[in-house]
CSV table of C-alpha atoms in Angstrom, one decimal:
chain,number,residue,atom,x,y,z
A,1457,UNK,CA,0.0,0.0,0.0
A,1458,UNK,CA,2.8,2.8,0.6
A,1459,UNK,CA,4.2,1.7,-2.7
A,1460,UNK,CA,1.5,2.5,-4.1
A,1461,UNK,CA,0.7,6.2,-2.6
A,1462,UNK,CA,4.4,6.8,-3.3
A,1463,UNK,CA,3.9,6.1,-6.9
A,1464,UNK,CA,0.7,8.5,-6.9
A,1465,UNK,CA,2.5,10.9,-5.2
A,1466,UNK,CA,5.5,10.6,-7.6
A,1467,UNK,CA,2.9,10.8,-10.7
A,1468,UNK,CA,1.3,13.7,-9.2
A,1469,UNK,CA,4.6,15.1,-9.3
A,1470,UNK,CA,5.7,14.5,-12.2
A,1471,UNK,CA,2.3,15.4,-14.4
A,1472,UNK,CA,2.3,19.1,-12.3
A,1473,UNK,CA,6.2,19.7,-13.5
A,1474,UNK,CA,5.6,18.9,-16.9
A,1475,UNK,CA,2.0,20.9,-17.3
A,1476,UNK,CA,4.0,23.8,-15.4
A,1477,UNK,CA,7.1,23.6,-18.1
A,1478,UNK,CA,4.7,23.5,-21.0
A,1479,UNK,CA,2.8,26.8,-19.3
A,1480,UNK,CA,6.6,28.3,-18.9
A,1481,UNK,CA,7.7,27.3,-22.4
A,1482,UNK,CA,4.0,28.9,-24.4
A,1483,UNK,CA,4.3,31.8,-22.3
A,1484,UNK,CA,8.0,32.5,-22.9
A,1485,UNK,CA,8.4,34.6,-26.1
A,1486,UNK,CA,12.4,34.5,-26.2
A,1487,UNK,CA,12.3,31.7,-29.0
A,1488,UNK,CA,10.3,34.0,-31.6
A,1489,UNK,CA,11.3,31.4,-35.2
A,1490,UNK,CA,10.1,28.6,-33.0
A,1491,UNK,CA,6.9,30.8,-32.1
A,1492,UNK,CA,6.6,32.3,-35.9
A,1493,UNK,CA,7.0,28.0,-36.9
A,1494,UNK,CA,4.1,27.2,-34.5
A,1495,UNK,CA,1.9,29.6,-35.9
A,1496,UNK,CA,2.5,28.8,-39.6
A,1497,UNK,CA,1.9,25.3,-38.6
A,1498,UNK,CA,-1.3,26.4,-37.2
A,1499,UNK,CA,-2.1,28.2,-40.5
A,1500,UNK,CA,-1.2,25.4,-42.4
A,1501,UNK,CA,-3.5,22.9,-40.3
A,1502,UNK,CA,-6.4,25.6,-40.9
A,1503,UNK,CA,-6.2,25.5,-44.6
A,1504,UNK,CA,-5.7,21.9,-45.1
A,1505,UNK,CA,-8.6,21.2,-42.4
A,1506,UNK,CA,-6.7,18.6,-40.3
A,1507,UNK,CA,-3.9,18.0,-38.2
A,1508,UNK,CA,-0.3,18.0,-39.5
A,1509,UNK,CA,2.2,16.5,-38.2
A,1510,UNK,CA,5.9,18.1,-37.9
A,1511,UNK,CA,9.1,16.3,-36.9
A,1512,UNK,CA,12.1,18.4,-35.9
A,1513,UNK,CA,15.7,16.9,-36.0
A,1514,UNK,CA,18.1,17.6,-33.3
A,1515,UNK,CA,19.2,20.7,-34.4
A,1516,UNK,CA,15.9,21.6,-34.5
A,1517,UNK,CA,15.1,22.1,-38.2
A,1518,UNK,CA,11.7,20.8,-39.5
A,1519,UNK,CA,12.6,17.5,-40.9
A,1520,UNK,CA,9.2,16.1,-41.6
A,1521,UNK,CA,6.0,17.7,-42.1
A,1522,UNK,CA,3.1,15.1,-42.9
A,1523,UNK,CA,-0.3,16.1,-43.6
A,1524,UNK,CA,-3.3,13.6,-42.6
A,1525,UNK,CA,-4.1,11.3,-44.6
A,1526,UNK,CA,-6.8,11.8,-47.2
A,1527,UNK,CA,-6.1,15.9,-46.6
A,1528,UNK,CA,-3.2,17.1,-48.9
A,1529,UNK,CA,-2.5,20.9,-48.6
A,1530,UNK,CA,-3.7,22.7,-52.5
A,1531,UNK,CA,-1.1,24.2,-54.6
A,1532,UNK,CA,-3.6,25.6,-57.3
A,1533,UNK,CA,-0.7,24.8,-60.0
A,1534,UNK,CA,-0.4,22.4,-62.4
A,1535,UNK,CA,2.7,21.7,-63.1
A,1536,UNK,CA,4.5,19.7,-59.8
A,1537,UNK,CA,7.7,21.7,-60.3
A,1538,UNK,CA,5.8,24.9,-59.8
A,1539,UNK,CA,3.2,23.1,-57.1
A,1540,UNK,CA,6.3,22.1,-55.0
A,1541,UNK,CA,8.1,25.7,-55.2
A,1542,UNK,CA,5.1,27.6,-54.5
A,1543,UNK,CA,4.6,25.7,-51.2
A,1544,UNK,CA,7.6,25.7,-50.0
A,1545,UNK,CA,7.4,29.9,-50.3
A,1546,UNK,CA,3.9,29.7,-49.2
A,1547,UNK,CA,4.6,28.4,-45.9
A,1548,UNK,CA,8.8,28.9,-45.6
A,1549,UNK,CA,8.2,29.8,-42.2
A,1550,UNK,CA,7.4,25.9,-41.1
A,1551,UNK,CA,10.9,25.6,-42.4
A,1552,UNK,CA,12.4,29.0,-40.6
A,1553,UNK,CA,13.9,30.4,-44.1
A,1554,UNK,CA,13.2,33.5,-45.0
A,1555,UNK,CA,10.9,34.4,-48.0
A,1556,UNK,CA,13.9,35.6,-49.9
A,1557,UNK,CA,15.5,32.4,-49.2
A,1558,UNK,CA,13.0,30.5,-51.8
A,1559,UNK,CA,14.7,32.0,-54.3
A,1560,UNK,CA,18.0,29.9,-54.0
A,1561,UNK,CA,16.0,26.9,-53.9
A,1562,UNK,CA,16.3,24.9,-57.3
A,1563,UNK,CA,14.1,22.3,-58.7
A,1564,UNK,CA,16.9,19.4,-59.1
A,1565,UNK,CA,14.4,16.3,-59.7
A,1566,UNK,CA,11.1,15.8,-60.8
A,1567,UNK,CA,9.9,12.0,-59.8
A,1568,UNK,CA,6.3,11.0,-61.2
A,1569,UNK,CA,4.8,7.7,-60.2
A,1570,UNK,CA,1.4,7.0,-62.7
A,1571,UNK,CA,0.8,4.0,-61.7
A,1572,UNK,CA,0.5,5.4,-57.6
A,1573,UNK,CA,-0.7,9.1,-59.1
A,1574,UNK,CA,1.9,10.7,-57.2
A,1575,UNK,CA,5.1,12.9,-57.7
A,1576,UNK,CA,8.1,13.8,-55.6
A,1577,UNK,CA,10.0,17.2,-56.1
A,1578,UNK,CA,13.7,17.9,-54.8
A,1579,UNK,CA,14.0,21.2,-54.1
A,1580,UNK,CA,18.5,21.6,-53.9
A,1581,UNK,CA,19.0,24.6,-51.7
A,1582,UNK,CA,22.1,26.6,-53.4
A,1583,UNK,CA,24.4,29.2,-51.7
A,1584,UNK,CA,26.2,31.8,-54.0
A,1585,UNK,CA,24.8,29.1,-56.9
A,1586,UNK,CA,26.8,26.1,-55.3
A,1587,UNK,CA,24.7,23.0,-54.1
A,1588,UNK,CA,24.8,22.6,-50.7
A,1589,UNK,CA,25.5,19.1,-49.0
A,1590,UNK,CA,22.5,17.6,-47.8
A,1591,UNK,CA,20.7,20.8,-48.3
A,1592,UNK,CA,17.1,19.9,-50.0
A,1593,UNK,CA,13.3,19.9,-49.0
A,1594,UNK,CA,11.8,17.2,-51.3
A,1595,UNK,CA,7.8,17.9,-51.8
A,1596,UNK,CA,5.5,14.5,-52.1
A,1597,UNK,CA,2.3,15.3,-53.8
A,1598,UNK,CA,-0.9,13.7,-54.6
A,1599,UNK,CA,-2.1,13.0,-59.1
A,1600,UNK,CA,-3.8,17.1,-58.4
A,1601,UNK,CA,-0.3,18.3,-57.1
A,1602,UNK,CA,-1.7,18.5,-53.6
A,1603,UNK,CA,1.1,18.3,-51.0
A,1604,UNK,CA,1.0,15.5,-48.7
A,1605,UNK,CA,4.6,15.4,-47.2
A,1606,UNK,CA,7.6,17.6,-47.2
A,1607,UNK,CA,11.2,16.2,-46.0
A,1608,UNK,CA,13.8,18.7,-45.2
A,1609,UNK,CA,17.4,17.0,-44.9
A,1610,UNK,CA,19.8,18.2,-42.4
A,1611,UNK,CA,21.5,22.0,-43.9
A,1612,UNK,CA,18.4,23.5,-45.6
A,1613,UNK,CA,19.0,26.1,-43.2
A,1614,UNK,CA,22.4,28.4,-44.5
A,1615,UNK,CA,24.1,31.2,-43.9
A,1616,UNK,CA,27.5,32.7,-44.7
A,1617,UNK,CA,30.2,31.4,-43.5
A,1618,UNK,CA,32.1,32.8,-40.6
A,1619,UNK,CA,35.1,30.8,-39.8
A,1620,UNK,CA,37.2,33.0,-42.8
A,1621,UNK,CA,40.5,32.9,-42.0
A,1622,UNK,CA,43.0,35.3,-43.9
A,1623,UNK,CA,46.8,34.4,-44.6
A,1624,UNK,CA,49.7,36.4,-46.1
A,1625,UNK,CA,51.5,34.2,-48.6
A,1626,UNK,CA,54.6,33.4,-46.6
A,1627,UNK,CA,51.9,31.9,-43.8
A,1628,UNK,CA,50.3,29.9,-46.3
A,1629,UNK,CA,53.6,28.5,-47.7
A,1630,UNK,CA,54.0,27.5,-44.0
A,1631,UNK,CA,51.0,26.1,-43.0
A,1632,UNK,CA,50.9,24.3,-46.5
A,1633,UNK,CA,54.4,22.8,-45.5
A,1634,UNK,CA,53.3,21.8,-42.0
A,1635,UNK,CA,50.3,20.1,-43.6
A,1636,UNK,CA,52.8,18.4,-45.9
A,1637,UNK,CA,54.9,17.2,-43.2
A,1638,UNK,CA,57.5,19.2,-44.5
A,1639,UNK,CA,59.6,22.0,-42.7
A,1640,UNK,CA,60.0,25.0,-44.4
A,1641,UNK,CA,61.8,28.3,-43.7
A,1642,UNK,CA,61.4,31.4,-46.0
C-alpha cells in the first residue's frame, strides 16, 4: 500500500512539472522562429482542415511535415515543379527560411509515379549558386499536385560562413608545408 501512494505521489509530481514547463515554455516569447514555426503550422493545419504533423531533428530544423491522410494541402498549380516551389514559399516559415531564401532553392528532380498518381520534387537549396551538402526539402504530392509530405534534410537552413581565416603568402607556404609534413623556412 505505501508503494502505491508513493507512486501517486511521484505521478502527481511529475504530471504538475511537466503541465507547469509547457505553461513556462507557451508563455516565454524568447524563441520568436520557433513561435513564428508554430503559428504557420497552425495556418497550415487551418487550410488543409486537419492535423499535421511536424518532426524536428536535433538541431531543430523541421525535418518532416506530414499532412493527414486523405487531406493534402492545394497548390492551385499544375505543373508539380511549380506546385512544389510555391509551397515551399507559401509556408517557408514551417521551415524558418526567409521568404527571400526560396529564391536559391532549385528544382533538381522531378519523380512521377502513374501508376501510384503521385510525384516527388527535390528542391537543392544553393548558396552563392553552389549546391549545398544535404541541403534539399523534397515535396510528395498527390495526381492534383496536392502536397502531402515535405522532407527537409539536415542543412536546408544556411548562412554565410564565418570561420574566414586570412593568410599572407609566406603563412600559407608554411602552413601548407606543415600540412605536408614538411619543414619549411622562408
Amino acid at each position: 500500500m505505501i508503494k502505491n501512494a508513493r507512486l501517486i505521489q511521484l505521478l502527481a509530481a511529475a504530471t504538475l512539472s511537466v503541465t507547469a514547463c509547457a505553461t513556462a515554455t507557451a508563455i516565454d516569447d524568447g524563441d520568436a522562429p520557433a513561435n513564428q514555426r508554430d503559428q504557420a503550422l497552425d495556418r497550415l493545419q487551418h487550410s488543409s482542415g486537419a492535423p499535421v504533423a511536424m518532426e524536428l531533428s536535433e538541431a531543430g530544423t523541421t525535418r518532416i511535415l506530414s499532412m493527414t491522410p486523405w487531406f493534402p494541402v492545394a497548390t492551385h498549380a499544375t505543373d508539380v515543379a511549380q506546385a512544389a516551389t510555391s509551397f515551399l514559399a507559401a509556408h517557408h516559415d514551417i521551415f524558418q527560411i526567409d521568404a527571400a531564401d526560396v529564391a536559391s532553392f532549385a528544382v533538381t528532380r522531378v519523380d512521377a509515379e502513374p501508376e501510384r498518381n503521385m510525384s516527388h520534387v527535390t528542391l537543392q537549396r544553393t548558396f552563392n549558386g553552389i549546391p549545398v551538402f544535404q541541403g534539399a526539402i523534397t515535396v510528395h504530392m498527390d495526381g492534383g499536385n496536392g502536397v502531402f509530405r515535405a522532407l527537409g534534410d539536415e542543412f536546408y537552413q544556411v548562412s554565410a560562413p564565418t570561420n574566414r581565416m586570412m593568410l599572407d603568402p609566406a603563412e600559407a607556404a608554411l602552413a601548407a608545408g606543415r600540412a605536408a609534413g614538411a619543414s619549411l623556412a622562408l
